[in-house]
Short mmCIF file of C-alpha atoms in Angstrom, two decimals:
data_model
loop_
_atom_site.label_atom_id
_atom_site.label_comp_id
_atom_site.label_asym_id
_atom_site.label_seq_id
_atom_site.Cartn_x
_atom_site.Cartn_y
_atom_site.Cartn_z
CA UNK A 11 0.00 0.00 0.00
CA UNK A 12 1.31 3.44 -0.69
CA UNK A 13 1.77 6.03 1.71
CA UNK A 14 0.55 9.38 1.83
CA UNK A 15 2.15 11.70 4.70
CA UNK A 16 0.77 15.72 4.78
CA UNK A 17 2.88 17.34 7.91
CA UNK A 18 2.61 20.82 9.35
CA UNK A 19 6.28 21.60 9.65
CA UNK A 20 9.24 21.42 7.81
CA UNK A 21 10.64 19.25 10.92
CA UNK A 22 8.08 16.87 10.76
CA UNK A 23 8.62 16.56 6.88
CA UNK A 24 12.31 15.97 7.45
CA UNK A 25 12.23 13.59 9.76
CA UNK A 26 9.53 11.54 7.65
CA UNK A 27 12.06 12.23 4.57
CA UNK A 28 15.38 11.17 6.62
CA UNK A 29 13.74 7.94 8.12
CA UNK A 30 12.37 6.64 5.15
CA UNK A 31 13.64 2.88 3.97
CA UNK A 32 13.64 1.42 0.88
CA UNK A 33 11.58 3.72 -1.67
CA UNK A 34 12.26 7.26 -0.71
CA UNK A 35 9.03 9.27 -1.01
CA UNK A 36 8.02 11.39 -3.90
CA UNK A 37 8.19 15.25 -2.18
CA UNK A 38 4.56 16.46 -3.21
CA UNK A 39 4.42 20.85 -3.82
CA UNK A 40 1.15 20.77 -5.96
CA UNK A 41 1.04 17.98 -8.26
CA UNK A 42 0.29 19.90 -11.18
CA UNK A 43 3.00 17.40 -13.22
CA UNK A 44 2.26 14.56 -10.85
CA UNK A 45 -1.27 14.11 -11.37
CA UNK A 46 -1.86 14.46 -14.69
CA UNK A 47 1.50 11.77 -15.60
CA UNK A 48 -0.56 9.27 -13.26
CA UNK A 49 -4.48 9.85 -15.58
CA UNK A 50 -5.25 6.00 -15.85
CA UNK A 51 -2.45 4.58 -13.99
CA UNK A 52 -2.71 3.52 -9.88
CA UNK A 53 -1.88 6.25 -7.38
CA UNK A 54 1.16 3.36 -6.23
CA UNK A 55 3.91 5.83 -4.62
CA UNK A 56 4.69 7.13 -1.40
CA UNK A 57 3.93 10.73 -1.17
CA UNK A 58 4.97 13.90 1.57
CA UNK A 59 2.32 16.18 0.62
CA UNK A 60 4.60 19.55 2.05
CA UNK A 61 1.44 21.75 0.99
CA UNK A 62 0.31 22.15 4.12
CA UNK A 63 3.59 23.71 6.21
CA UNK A 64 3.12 27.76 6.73
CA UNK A 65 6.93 27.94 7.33
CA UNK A 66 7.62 26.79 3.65
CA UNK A 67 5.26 29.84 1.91
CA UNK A 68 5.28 33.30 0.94
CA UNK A 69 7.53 35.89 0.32
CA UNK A 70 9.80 37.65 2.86
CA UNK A 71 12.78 40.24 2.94
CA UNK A 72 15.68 40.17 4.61
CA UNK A 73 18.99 42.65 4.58
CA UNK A 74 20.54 41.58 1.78
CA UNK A 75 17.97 39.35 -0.13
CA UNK A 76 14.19 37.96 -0.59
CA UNK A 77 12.50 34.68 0.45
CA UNK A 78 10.37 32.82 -1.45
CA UNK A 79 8.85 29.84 -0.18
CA UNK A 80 9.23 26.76 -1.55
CA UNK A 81 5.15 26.32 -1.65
CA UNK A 82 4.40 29.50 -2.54
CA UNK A 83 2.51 29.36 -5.62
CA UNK A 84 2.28 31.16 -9.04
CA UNK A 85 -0.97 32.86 -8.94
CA UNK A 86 1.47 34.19 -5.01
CA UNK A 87 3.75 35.86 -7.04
CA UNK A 88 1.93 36.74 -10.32
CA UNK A 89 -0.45 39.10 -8.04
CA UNK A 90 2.03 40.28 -5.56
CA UNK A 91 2.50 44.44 -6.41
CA UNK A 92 4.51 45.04 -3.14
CA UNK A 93 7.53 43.26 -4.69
CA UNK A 94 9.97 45.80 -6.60
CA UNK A 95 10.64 45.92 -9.94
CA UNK A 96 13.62 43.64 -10.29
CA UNK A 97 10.81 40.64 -9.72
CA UNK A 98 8.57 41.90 -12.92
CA UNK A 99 10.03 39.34 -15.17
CA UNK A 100 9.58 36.59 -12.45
CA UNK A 101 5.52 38.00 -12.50
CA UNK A 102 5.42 37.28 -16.10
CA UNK A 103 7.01 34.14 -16.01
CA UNK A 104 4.97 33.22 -13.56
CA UNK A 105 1.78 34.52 -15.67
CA UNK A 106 2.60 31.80 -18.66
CA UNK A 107 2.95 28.67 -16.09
CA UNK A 108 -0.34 27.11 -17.07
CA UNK A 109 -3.45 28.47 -16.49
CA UNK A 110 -5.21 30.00 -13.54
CA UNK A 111 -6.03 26.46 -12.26
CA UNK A 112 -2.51 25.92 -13.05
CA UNK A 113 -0.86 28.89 -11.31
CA UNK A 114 -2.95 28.45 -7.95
CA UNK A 115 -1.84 25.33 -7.44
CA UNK A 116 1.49 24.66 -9.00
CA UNK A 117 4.38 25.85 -6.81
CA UNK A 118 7.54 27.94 -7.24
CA UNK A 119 9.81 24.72 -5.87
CA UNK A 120 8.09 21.89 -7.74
CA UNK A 121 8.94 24.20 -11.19
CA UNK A 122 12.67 23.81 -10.11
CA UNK A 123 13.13 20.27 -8.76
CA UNK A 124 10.81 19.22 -11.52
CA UNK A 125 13.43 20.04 -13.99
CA UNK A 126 12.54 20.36 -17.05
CA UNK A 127 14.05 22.22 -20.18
CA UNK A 128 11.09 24.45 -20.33
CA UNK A 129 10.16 25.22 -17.30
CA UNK A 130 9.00 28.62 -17.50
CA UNK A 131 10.34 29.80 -13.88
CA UNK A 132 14.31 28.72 -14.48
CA UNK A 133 15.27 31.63 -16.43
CA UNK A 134 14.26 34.75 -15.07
CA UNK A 135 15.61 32.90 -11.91
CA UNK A 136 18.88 32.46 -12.90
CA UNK A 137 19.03 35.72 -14.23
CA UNK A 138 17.65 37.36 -10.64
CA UNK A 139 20.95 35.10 -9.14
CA UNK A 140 18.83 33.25 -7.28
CA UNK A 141 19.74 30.55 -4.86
CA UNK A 142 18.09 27.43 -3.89
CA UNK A 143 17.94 26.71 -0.32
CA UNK A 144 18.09 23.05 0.74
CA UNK A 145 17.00 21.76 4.11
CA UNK A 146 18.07 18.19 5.73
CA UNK A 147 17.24 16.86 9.33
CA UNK A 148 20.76 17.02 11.18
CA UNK A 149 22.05 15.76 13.84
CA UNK A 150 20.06 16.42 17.66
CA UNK A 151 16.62 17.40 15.73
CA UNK A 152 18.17 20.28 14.02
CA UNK A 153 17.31 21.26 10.38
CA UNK A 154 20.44 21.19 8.50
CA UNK A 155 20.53 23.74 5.44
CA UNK A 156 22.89 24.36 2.41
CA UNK A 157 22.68 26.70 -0.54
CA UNK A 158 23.33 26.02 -4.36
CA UNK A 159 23.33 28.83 -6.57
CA UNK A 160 20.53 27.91 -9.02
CA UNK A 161 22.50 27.16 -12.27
CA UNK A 162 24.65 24.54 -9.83
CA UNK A 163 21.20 22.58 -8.48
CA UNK A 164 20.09 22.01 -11.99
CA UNK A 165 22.23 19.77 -14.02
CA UNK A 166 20.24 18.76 -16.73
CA UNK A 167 16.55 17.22 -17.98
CA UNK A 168 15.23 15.97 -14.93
CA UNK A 169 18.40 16.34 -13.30
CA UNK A 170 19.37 18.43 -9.79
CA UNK A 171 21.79 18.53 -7.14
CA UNK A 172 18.90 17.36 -4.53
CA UNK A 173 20.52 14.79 -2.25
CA UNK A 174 18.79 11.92 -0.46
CA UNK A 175 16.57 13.14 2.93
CA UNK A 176 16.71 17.05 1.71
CA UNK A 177 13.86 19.21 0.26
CA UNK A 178 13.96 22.38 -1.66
CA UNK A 179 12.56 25.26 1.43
CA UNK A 180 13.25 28.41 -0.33
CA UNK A 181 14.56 30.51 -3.42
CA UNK A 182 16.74 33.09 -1.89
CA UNK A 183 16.78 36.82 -4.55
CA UNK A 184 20.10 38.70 -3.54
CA UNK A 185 19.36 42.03 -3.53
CA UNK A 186 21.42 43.72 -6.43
CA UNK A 187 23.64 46.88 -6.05
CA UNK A 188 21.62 49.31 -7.98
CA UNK A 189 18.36 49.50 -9.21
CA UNK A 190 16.98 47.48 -11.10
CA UNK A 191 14.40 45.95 -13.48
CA UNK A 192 13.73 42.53 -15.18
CA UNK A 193 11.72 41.24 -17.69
CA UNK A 194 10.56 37.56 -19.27
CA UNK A 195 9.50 36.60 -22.68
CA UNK A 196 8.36 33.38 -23.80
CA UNK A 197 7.14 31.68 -27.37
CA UNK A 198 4.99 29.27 -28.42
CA UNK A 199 2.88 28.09 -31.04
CA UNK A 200 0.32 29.97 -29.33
CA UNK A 201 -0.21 32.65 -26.51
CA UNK A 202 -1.10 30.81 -23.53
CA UNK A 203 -1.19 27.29 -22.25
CA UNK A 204 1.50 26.28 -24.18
CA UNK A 205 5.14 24.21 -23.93
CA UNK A 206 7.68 26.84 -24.51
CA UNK A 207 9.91 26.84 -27.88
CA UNK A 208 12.07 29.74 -26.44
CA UNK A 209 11.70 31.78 -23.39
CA UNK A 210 14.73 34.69 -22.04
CA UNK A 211 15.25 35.83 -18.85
CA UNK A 212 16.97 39.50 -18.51
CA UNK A 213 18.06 41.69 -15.41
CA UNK A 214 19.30 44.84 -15.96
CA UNK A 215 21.01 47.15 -13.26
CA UNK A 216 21.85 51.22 -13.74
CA UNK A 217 22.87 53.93 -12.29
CA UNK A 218 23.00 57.36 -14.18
CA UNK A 219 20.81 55.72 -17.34
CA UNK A 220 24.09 53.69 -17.71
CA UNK A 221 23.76 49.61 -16.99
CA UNK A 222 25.71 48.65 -14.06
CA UNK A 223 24.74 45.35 -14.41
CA UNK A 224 23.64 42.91 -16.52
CA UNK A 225 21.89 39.17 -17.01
CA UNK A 226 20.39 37.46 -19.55
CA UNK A 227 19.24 34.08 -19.48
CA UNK A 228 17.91 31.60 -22.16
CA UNK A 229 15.20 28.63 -21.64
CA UNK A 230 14.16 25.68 -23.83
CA UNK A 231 17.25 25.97 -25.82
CA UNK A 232 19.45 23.25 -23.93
CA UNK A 233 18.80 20.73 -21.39
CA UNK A 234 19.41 23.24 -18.92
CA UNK A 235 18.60 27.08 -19.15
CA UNK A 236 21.68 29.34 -19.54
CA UNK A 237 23.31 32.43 -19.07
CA UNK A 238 25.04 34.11 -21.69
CA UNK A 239 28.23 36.03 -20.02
CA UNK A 240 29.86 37.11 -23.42
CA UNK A 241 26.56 39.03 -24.33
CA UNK A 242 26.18 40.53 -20.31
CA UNK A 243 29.82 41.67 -20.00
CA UNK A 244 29.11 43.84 -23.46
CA UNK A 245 25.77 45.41 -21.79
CA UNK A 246 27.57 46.53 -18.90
CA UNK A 247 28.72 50.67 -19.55
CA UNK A 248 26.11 50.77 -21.83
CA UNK A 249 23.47 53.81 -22.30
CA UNK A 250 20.00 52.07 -21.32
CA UNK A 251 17.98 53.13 -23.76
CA UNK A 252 16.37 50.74 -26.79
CA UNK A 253 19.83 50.58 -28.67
CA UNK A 254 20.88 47.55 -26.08
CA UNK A 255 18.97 44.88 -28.56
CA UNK A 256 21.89 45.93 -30.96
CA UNK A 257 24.07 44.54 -28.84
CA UNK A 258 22.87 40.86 -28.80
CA UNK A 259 24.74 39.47 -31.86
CA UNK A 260 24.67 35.90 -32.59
CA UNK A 261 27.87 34.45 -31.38
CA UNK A 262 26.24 35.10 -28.12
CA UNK A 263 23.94 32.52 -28.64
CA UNK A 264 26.47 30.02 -29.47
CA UNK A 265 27.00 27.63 -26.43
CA UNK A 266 23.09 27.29 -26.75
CA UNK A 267 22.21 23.09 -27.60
CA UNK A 268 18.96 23.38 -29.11
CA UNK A 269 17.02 20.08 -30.57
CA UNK A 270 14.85 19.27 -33.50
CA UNK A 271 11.40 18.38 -31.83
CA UNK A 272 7.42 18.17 -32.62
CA UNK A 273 7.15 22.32 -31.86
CA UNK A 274 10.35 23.80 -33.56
CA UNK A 275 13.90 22.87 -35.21
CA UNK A 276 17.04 23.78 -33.62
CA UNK A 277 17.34 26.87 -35.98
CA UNK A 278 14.39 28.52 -35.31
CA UNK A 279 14.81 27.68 -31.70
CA UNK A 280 18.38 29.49 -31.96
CA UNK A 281 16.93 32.40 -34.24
CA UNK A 282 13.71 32.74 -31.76
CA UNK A 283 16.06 33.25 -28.37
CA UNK A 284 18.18 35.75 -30.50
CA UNK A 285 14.94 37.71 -31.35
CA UNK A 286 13.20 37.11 -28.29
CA UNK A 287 16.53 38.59 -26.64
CA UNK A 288 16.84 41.85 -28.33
CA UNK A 289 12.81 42.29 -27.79
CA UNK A 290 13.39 41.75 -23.31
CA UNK A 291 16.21 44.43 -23.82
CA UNK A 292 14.17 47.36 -25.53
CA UNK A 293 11.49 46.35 -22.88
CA UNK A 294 13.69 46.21 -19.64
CA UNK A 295 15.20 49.02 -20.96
CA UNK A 296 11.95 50.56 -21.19
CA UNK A 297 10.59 49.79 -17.80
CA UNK A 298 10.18 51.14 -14.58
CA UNK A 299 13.32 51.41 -12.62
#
């Protein structure tokens, strides 16, 4: 018989986790890509259900950085105005995960440790620098934690860094240097509810209408979203003003892996981020600061 565990702390949740024996439960944040892989099949594995511990939702600031929850949902951050402008991108993304049904249940952890090429969340993530914070049970009853800089927890399809008795508790946002402002874009064959052929990611800091700072990300291109550094460094000094997209040149897009599949070719996958790119700079450029 399967198990099904729902605690109401992250302690309680660890200890379940660290104890287990022989099949190690499947970690539960909102099921939106468990359910739906199990239509017609038996309900057969273990599940910790973590929906239900308060600790593990919402958004919080500290000194130098936010807090989001591992639970906290989609539909959380899509309709949160208090948060500044450097999360606007992550408010888009999180605006094209699903639909409504979609984004109140589907979590901000589950998009991570899920995995997967396109996941809409990973690349306005890694271009905030976000973190992933990863809780263990330690030794005397104490929660053990450790943090992986988000590019290092995912290591390709289906693929992270999470090690046996941990869960993913957080997404720590480093607060940047200047101000800043952020933006996501995302295509598919059609506006919403859709797998994504592309998707980019871009932070940009200034001071002075001059970019401080820069990061631009790319999603569904590889098996893992990336970062393009070449392109970032050659942003930074730059007026911010619409003349940035000039700057995105297509050697920047070569470390990119993009496959043939049922929604695009590996050119136009290539040709859409390089597009897609230039269009987030004009419009980060362009937005509130």
């Amino acid at each position: 018989m399967a198990v099904y565990v729902r605690p109401a702390s992250l302690a309680q949740a660890l200890e379940h986790l660290g104890a287990a024996v022989g099949a190690v439960p499947l970690i539960l944040a909102g099921g939106t890509d468990y359910y739906p892989a199990k239509v017609g099949k038996p309900l057969d594995d273990d599940l910790l259900d973590i929906t239900a511990i308060p600790e593990l939702r919402g958004v919080s600031e500290a000194e130098d950085h936010w807090r989001i929850g591992a639970t906290t949902s989609w539909g959380e951050i899509a309709g949160n105005a208090e948060l500044p402008p450097l999360f606007d991108g992550l408010r888009l993304a999180a605006r094209d995960v699903g639909g409504t049904q979609i984004q109140n249940a589907g979590t901000i952890a589950g998009n991570l440790c899920n995995a997967s090429p396109a996941a809409d969340g990973v690349p306005i993530l890694l271009a905030m620098r976000a973190r992933v914070e990863l809780s263990r049970m330690a030794q005397q009853g104490q929660i053990g934690r450790r943090e992986l800089a988000l590019g290092d927890f995912i290591t390709g399809n289906r693929q992270t860094r999470l090690a046996p008795g941990e869960l993913l508790s957080a997404i720590l946002v480093p607060k940047p240097r200047h101000a800043a402002r952020s933006t996501f874009l995302k295509l598919g064959a059609r506006r919403y509810l859709v797998i994504s052929i592309a998707m980019v990611g871009v932070v940009l800091e200034e001071a002075g209408g001059v970019v401080q700072g820069a990061s631009v990300a790319i999603g569904a291109c590889s098996a893992v979203a990336q970062r393009l550094p070449a392109l970032e460094t050659e942003l930074i000094g730059r007026r911010l003003n619409a003349g940035l997209a000039n700057k995105a040149k297509p050697e920047h897009f070569a470390a990119l892996t993009p496959i043939d599949d049922m929604r695009a070719d590996a050119e136009f996958r290539r040709e859409a981020a390089l597009t897609l790119t230039r269009r987030a700079l004009v419009a980060a450029a362009q937005a509130r600061g």
